[in-house]
Amino acid sequence: LNDAQCQYLTDAYDASIRHVDQQIGRLFDAINPEETTTIVSSDHGEELWEHGHFGHGQGSSASSRSMTLYEEVLQVPLVVADGASDCVVDEPVSLLDLVPTVLDIADVELEPDLLGSSLRDGREPYDTPVIAQATIPPDPVVFAKEADSTVLSSIKTDGGKYIHCEGRFEEFYDLNDDPGEQNDVLDDH
């Protein structure tokens, strides 16, 4: 694709986000927020050529380009509106925090061994690593059948992110200095 075509697709993606945001606003306007809990999230973001690819993983074989675990794919919206809390969390959270949050909103006592924590309590800077994982190829049926299938994992801590693709590569990014993950500094660590 040429630059104009890439820009067109990027603009179309931005327009779809604006449209969804407007529709969520209409939903919030139509419900009684004091009596309704609303949760909005997404399963993944999209690459818009930040690392040379478009989309969020294509292909049905282990040799095709697959899902990546860069921030543009991992950072997703999460809005929990319960009408009872006035809390905005600016720190990274894990989807593990969603179940404790829903149980907390429903006034269900949390089991002590439940992973994650309720977001209603606010959040100090996140001190628990955020872990992500994907498979190559992304299709679970094909993944189970192909001999060269592999697992892609990442762990994000305060300021750093390590990405490991079993038997293929590993990368490390200093997210404080390089939030766009353009400069792999694994050799420095």
PDB file of C-alpha atoms in Angstrom:
ATOM      1  CA  LEU A   1       0.000   0.000   0.000  1.00  0.00           C
ATOM      2  CA  ASN A   2       1.124   3.543  -0.627  1.00  0.00           C
ATOM      3  CA  ASP A   3       1.141   6.274   2.047  1.00  0.00           C
ATOM      4  CA  ALA A   4      -2.259   7.649   1.011  1.00  0.00           C
ATOM      5  CA  GLN A   5      -3.885   4.216   1.248  1.00  0.00           C
ATOM      6  CA  CYS A   6      -2.322   3.615   4.681  1.00  0.00           C
ATOM      7  CA  GLN A   7      -3.583   7.005   5.865  1.00  0.00           C
ATOM      8  CA  TYR A   8      -7.069   6.234   4.530  1.00  0.00           C
ATOM      9  CA  LEU A   9      -7.199   2.974   6.519  1.00  0.00           C
ATOM     10  CA  THR A  10      -5.875   4.711   9.644  1.00  0.00           C
ATOM     11  CA  ASP A  11      -8.504   7.442   9.305  1.00  0.00           C
ATOM     12  CA  ALA A  12     -11.236   4.820   8.779  1.00  0.00           C
ATOM     13  CA  TYR A  13     -10.129   3.029  11.947  1.00  0.00           C
ATOM     14  CA  ASP A  14     -10.185   6.315  13.898  1.00  0.00           C
ATOM     15  CA  ALA A  15     -13.667   7.052  12.518  1.00  0.00           C
ATOM     16  CA  SER A  16     -14.929   3.658  13.676  1.00  0.00           C
ATOM     17  CA  ILE A  17     -13.608   4.354  17.184  1.00  0.00           C
ATOM     18  CA  ARG A  18     -15.378   7.741  17.216  1.00  0.00           C
ATOM     19  CA  HIS A  19     -18.612   6.073  16.063  1.00  0.00           C
ATOM     20  CA  VAL A  20     -18.469   3.418  18.785  1.00  0.00           C
ATOM     21  CA  ASP A  21     -17.675   6.093  21.367  1.00  0.00           C
ATOM     22  CA  GLN A  22     -20.748   8.070  20.275  1.00  0.00           C
ATOM     23  CA  GLN A  23     -22.951   4.960  20.478  1.00  0.00           C
ATOM     24  CA  ILE A  24     -21.671   4.163  23.975  1.00  0.00           C
ATOM     25  CA  GLY A  25     -22.489   7.757  24.931  1.00  0.00           C
ATOM     26  CA  ARG A  26     -26.042   7.274  23.634  1.00  0.00           C
ATOM     27  CA  LEU A  27     -26.333   4.083  25.699  1.00  0.00           C
ATOM     28  CA  PHE A  28     -25.124   5.864  28.833  1.00  0.00           C
ATOM     29  CA  ASP A  29     -27.620   8.663  28.203  1.00  0.00           C
ATOM     30  CA  ALA A  30     -30.490   6.160  27.861  1.00  0.00           C
ATOM     31  CA  ILE A  31     -29.941   4.163  31.049  1.00  0.00           C
ATOM     32  CA  ASN A  32     -30.225   5.045  34.700  1.00  0.00           C
ATOM     33  CA  PRO A  33     -26.574   5.029  35.762  1.00  0.00           C
ATOM     34  CA  GLU A  34     -27.493   4.779  39.445  1.00  0.00           C
ATOM     35  CA  GLU A  35     -29.208   1.420  38.854  1.00  0.00           C
ATOM     36  CA  THR A  36     -27.176  -0.056  36.019  1.00  0.00           C
ATOM     37  CA  THR A  37     -23.643  -1.352  35.805  1.00  0.00           C
ATOM     38  CA  THR A  38     -22.147  -1.043  32.348  1.00  0.00           C
ATOM     39  CA  ILE A  39     -18.848  -2.590  31.264  1.00  0.00           C
ATOM     40  CA  VAL A  40     -17.264  -1.786  27.922  1.00  0.00           C
ATOM     41  CA  SER A  41     -14.032  -3.343  26.727  1.00  0.00           C
ATOM     42  CA  SER A  42     -12.352  -4.763  23.666  1.00  0.00           C
ATOM     43  CA  ASP A  43     -10.453  -7.949  22.984  1.00  0.00           C
ATOM     44  CA  HIS A  44      -7.508  -6.366  21.159  1.00  0.00           C
ATOM     45  CA  GLY A  45      -6.224  -3.244  19.477  1.00  0.00           C
ATOM     46  CA  GLU A  46      -4.967  -2.907  15.929  1.00  0.00           C
ATOM     47  CA  GLU A  47      -1.574  -2.405  14.397  1.00  0.00           C
ATOM     48  CA  LEU A  48      -1.496   0.541  12.030  1.00  0.00           C
ATOM     49  CA  TRP A  49       2.014   0.004  10.650  1.00  0.00           C
ATOM     50  CA  GLU A  50       3.748   0.963  13.933  1.00  0.00           C
ATOM     51  CA  HIS A  51       5.790  -2.225  13.529  1.00  0.00           C
ATOM     52  CA  GLY A  52       5.304  -2.748   9.824  1.00  0.00           C
ATOM     53  CA  HIS A  53       1.978  -4.570   9.917  1.00  0.00           C
ATOM     54  CA  PHE A  54      -1.729  -3.810   9.669  1.00  0.00           C
ATOM     55  CA  GLY A  55      -4.419  -5.537  11.686  1.00  0.00           C
ATOM     56  CA  HIS A  56      -4.029  -7.895  14.594  1.00  0.00           C
ATOM     57  CA  GLY A  57      -2.583 -11.064  13.143  1.00  0.00           C
ATOM     58  CA  GLN A  58      -3.525 -12.833   9.981  1.00  0.00           C
ATOM     59  CA  GLY A  59      -2.897 -16.216   8.538  1.00  0.00           C
ATOM     60  CA  SER A  60      -3.755 -19.728   9.459  1.00  0.00           C
ATOM     61  CA  SER A  61      -0.306 -21.286   9.566  1.00  0.00           C
ATOM     62  CA  ALA A  62       2.687 -20.944  11.841  1.00  0.00           C
ATOM     63  CA  SER A  63       4.706 -19.467   8.969  1.00  0.00           C
ATOM     64  CA  SER A  64       2.238 -16.612   8.338  1.00  0.00           C
ATOM     65  CA  ARG A  65       2.432 -13.303  10.168  1.00  0.00           C
ATOM     66  CA  SER A  66       0.696 -13.666  13.460  1.00  0.00           C
ATOM     67  CA  MET A  67      -0.561 -11.667  16.381  1.00  0.00           C
ATOM     68  CA  THR A  68       2.040  -9.484  18.041  1.00  0.00           C
ATOM     69  CA  LEU A  69       2.116  -8.305  21.639  1.00  0.00           C
ATOM     70  CA  TYR A  70       3.106  -4.693  21.080  1.00  0.00           C
ATOM     71  CA  GLU A  71       1.196  -2.011  22.985  1.00  0.00           C
ATOM     72  CA  GLU A  72      -0.973  -1.029  20.006  1.00  0.00           C
ATOM     73  CA  VAL A  73      -2.514  -4.523  20.147  1.00  0.00           C
ATOM     74  CA  LEU A  74      -2.603  -4.918  23.938  1.00  0.00           C
ATOM     75  CA  GLN A  75      -3.917  -1.534  25.066  1.00  0.00           C
ATOM     76  CA  VAL A  76      -7.695  -1.746  24.987  1.00  0.00           C
ATOM     77  CA  PRO A  77     -10.457   0.397  26.439  1.00  0.00           C
ATOM     78  CA  LEU A  78     -12.020  -0.642  29.716  1.00  0.00           C
ATOM     79  CA  VAL A  79     -14.908   1.375  31.112  1.00  0.00           C
ATOM     80  CA  VAL A  80     -16.742   0.169  34.201  1.00  0.00           C
ATOM     81  CA  ALA A  81     -19.601   2.486  35.109  1.00  0.00           C
ATOM     82  CA  ASP A  82     -21.479   1.365  38.208  1.00  0.00           C
ATOM     83  CA  GLY A  83     -23.072   4.580  39.409  1.00  0.00           C
ATOM     84  CA  ALA A  84     -21.755   4.060  42.939  1.00  0.00           C
ATOM     85  CA  SER A  85     -18.042   4.712  42.531  1.00  0.00           C
ATOM     86  CA  ASP A  86     -16.295   7.787  41.312  1.00  0.00           C
ATOM     87  CA  CYS A  87     -12.980   6.290  40.365  1.00  0.00           C
ATOM     88  CA  VAL A  88     -10.710   6.740  37.368  1.00  0.00           C
ATOM     89  CA  VAL A  89      -7.724   4.413  37.094  1.00  0.00           C
ATOM     90  CA  ASP A  90      -4.937   5.764  34.909  1.00  0.00           C
ATOM     91  CA  GLU A  91      -2.553   2.900  35.593  1.00  0.00           C
ATOM     92  CA  PRO A  92      -2.376  -0.288  33.518  1.00  0.00           C
ATOM     93  CA  VAL A  93      -4.683  -3.017  34.716  1.00  0.00           C
ATOM     94  CA  SER A  94      -5.117  -6.637  33.799  1.00  0.00           C
ATOM     95  CA  LEU A  95      -8.275  -8.377  32.673  1.00  0.00           C
ATOM     96  CA  LEU A  96      -7.744 -10.416  35.853  1.00  0.00           C
ATOM     97  CA  ASP A  97      -9.073  -7.326  37.649  1.00  0.00           C
ATOM     98  CA  LEU A  98     -12.411  -7.481  35.830  1.00  0.00           C
ATOM     99  CA  VAL A  99     -13.943 -10.414  37.747  1.00  0.00           C
ATOM    100  CA  PRO A 100     -13.086  -8.988  41.200  1.00  0.00           C
ATOM    101  CA  THR A 101     -14.490  -5.636  40.073  1.00  0.00           C
ATOM    102  CA  VAL A 102     -17.794  -7.153  38.917  1.00  0.00           C
ATOM    103  CA  LEU A 103     -18.085  -9.214  42.116  1.00  0.00           C
ATOM    104  CA  ASP A 104     -17.329  -6.127  44.211  1.00  0.00           C
ATOM    105  CA  ILE A 105     -20.030  -4.118  42.399  1.00  0.00           C
ATOM    106  CA  ALA A 106     -22.490  -6.982  43.048  1.00  0.00           C
ATOM    107  CA  ASP A 107     -21.512  -6.976  46.752  1.00  0.00           C
ATOM    108  CA  VAL A 108     -20.219 -10.535  46.526  1.00  0.00           C
ATOM    109  CA  GLU A 109     -17.448 -11.319  48.975  1.00  0.00           C
ATOM    110  CA  LEU A 110     -14.180 -11.899  47.168  1.00  0.00           C
ATOM    111  CA  GLU A 111     -12.407 -15.197  47.753  1.00  0.00           C
ATOM    112  CA  PRO A 112      -8.927 -14.569  49.192  1.00  0.00           C
ATOM    113  CA  ASP A 113      -7.217 -16.621  46.469  1.00  0.00           C
ATOM    114  CA  LEU A 114      -8.996 -14.832  43.599  1.00  0.00           C
ATOM    115  CA  LEU A 115      -6.474 -13.303  41.218  1.00  0.00           C
ATOM    116  CA  GLY A 116      -6.741  -9.602  40.496  1.00  0.00           C
ATOM    117  CA  SER A 117      -8.298  -6.851  42.562  1.00  0.00           C
ATOM    118  CA  SER A 118     -11.326  -4.604  42.344  1.00  0.00           C
ATOM    119  CA  LEU A 119     -10.806  -1.409  40.401  1.00  0.00           C
ATOM    120  CA  ARG A 120     -13.371   0.378  42.582  1.00  0.00           C
ATOM    121  CA  ASP A 121     -10.733   0.861  45.244  1.00  0.00           C
ATOM    122  CA  GLY A 122      -8.620   3.054  43.007  1.00  0.00           C
ATOM    123  CA  ARG A 123      -5.122   2.006  42.177  1.00  0.00           C
ATOM    124  CA  GLU A 124      -1.618   2.881  43.158  1.00  0.00           C
ATOM    125  CA  PRO A 125       0.937   2.613  40.361  1.00  0.00           C
ATOM    126  CA  TYR A 126       0.622  -0.952  39.185  1.00  0.00           C
ATOM    127  CA  ASP A 127       3.157  -3.120  40.977  1.00  0.00           C
ATOM    128  CA  THR A 128       2.014  -6.441  39.556  1.00  0.00           C
ATOM    129  CA  PRO A 129       3.369  -7.456  36.152  1.00  0.00           C
ATOM    130  CA  VAL A 130       0.853  -7.505  33.297  1.00  0.00           C
ATOM    131  CA  ILE A 131       1.183 -10.704  31.283  1.00  0.00           C
ATOM    132  CA  ALA A 132      -0.089 -11.359  27.758  1.00  0.00           C
ATOM    133  CA  GLN A 133       0.047 -14.387  25.531  1.00  0.00           C
ATOM    134  CA  ALA A 134      -0.834 -15.329  21.964  1.00  0.00           C
ATOM    135  CA  THR A 135      -0.314 -18.368  19.803  1.00  0.00           C
ATOM    136  CA  ILE A 136       1.268 -18.723  16.391  1.00  0.00           C
ATOM    137  CA  PRO A 137      -0.848 -19.508  14.443  1.00  0.00           C
ATOM    138  CA  PRO A 138      -3.716 -17.695  16.190  1.00  0.00           C
ATOM    139  CA  ASP A 139      -6.352 -20.295  15.271  1.00  0.00           C
ATOM    140  CA  PRO A 140      -6.442 -22.822  18.164  1.00  0.00           C
ATOM    141  CA  VAL A 141      -7.358 -25.774  15.945  1.00  0.00           C
ATOM    142  CA  VAL A 142      -4.485 -25.080  13.558  1.00  0.00           C
ATOM    143  CA  PHE A 143      -2.169 -24.348  16.510  1.00  0.00           C
ATOM    144  CA  ALA A 144      -2.880 -27.803  17.949  1.00  0.00           C
ATOM    145  CA  LYS A 145      -2.203 -29.541  14.631  1.00  0.00           C
ATOM    146  CA  GLU A 146       0.924 -27.791  13.318  1.00  0.00           C
ATOM    147  CA  ALA A 147       4.323 -29.056  14.419  1.00  0.00           C
ATOM    148  CA  ASP A 148       5.952 -25.604  14.253  1.00  0.00           C
ATOM    149  CA  SER A 149       3.276 -23.840  16.321  1.00  0.00           C
ATOM    150  CA  THR A 150       4.628 -21.710  19.133  1.00  0.00           C
ATOM    151  CA  VAL A 151       3.613 -19.411  21.965  1.00  0.00           C
ATOM    152  CA  LEU A 152       4.254 -15.667  22.078  1.00  0.00           C
ATOM    153  CA  SER A 153       4.366 -14.113  25.557  1.00  0.00           C
ATOM    154  CA  SER A 154       5.034 -10.730  27.106  1.00  0.00           C
ATOM    155  CA  ILE A 155       5.454  -9.394  30.591  1.00  0.00           C
ATOM    156  CA  LYS A 156       5.145  -5.695  31.329  1.00  0.00           C
ATOM    157  CA  THR A 157       6.466  -4.240  34.542  1.00  0.00           C
ATOM    158  CA  ASP A 158       6.902  -0.674  35.673  1.00  0.00           C
ATOM    159  CA  GLY A 159       8.841   0.839  32.798  1.00  0.00           C
ATOM    160  CA  GLY A 160       9.854  -2.296  30.924  1.00  0.00           C
ATOM    161  CA  LYS A 161       8.414  -4.924  28.639  1.00  0.00           C
ATOM    162  CA  TYR A 162       9.884  -8.276  27.663  1.00  0.00           C
ATOM    163  CA  ILE A 163       8.514 -10.175  24.646  1.00  0.00           C
ATOM    164  CA  HIS A 164       9.444 -13.809  24.050  1.00  0.00           C
ATOM    165  CA  CYS A 165       8.525 -16.044  21.138  1.00  0.00           C
ATOM    166  CA  GLU A 166       9.433 -19.591  22.006  1.00  0.00           C
ATOM    167  CA  GLY A 167      12.333 -20.720  19.833  1.00  0.00           C
ATOM    168  CA  ARG A 168      12.178 -17.646  17.574  1.00  0.00           C
ATOM    169  CA  PHE A 169      13.067 -14.333  19.219  1.00  0.00           C
ATOM    170  CA  GLU A 170      13.061 -12.189  22.338  1.00  0.00           C
ATOM    171  CA  GLU A 171      12.898  -8.408  22.744  1.00  0.00           C
ATOM    172  CA  PHE A 172      13.000  -5.895  25.593  1.00  0.00           C
ATOM    173  CA  TYR A 173      11.721  -2.324  25.512  1.00  0.00           C
ATOM    174  CA  ASP A 174      12.236   0.501  27.984  1.00  0.00           C
ATOM    175  CA  LEU A 175       8.718   1.914  27.860  1.00  0.00           C
ATOM    176  CA  ASN A 176       9.682   5.081  29.746  1.00  0.00           C
ATOM    177  CA  ASP A 177      12.129   6.115  27.003  1.00  0.00           C
ATOM    178  CA  ASP A 178      10.493   4.240  24.118  1.00  0.00           C
ATOM    179  CA  PRO A 179       6.701   3.935  24.559  1.00  0.00           C
ATOM    180  CA  GLY A 180       6.331   3.071  20.860  1.00  0.00           C
ATOM    181  CA  GLU A 181       8.558  -0.015  21.259  1.00  0.00           C
ATOM    182  CA  GLN A 182      10.846   0.918  18.372  1.00  0.00           C
ATOM    183  CA  ASN A 183      14.239   0.315  20.006  1.00  0.00           C
ATOM    184  CA  ASP A 184      14.884  -3.231  21.269  1.00  0.00           C
ATOM    185  CA  VAL A 185      17.358  -2.863  24.173  1.00  0.00           C
ATOM    186  CA  LEU A 186      17.538  -6.528  25.172  1.00  0.00           C
ATOM    187  CA  ASP A 187      21.340  -6.576  24.817  1.00  0.00           C
ATOM    188  CA  ASP A 188      21.561  -3.740  27.384  1.00  0.00           C
ATOM    189  CA  HIS A 189      19.725  -5.832  29.984  1.00  0.00           C
TER     190      HIS A 189
END
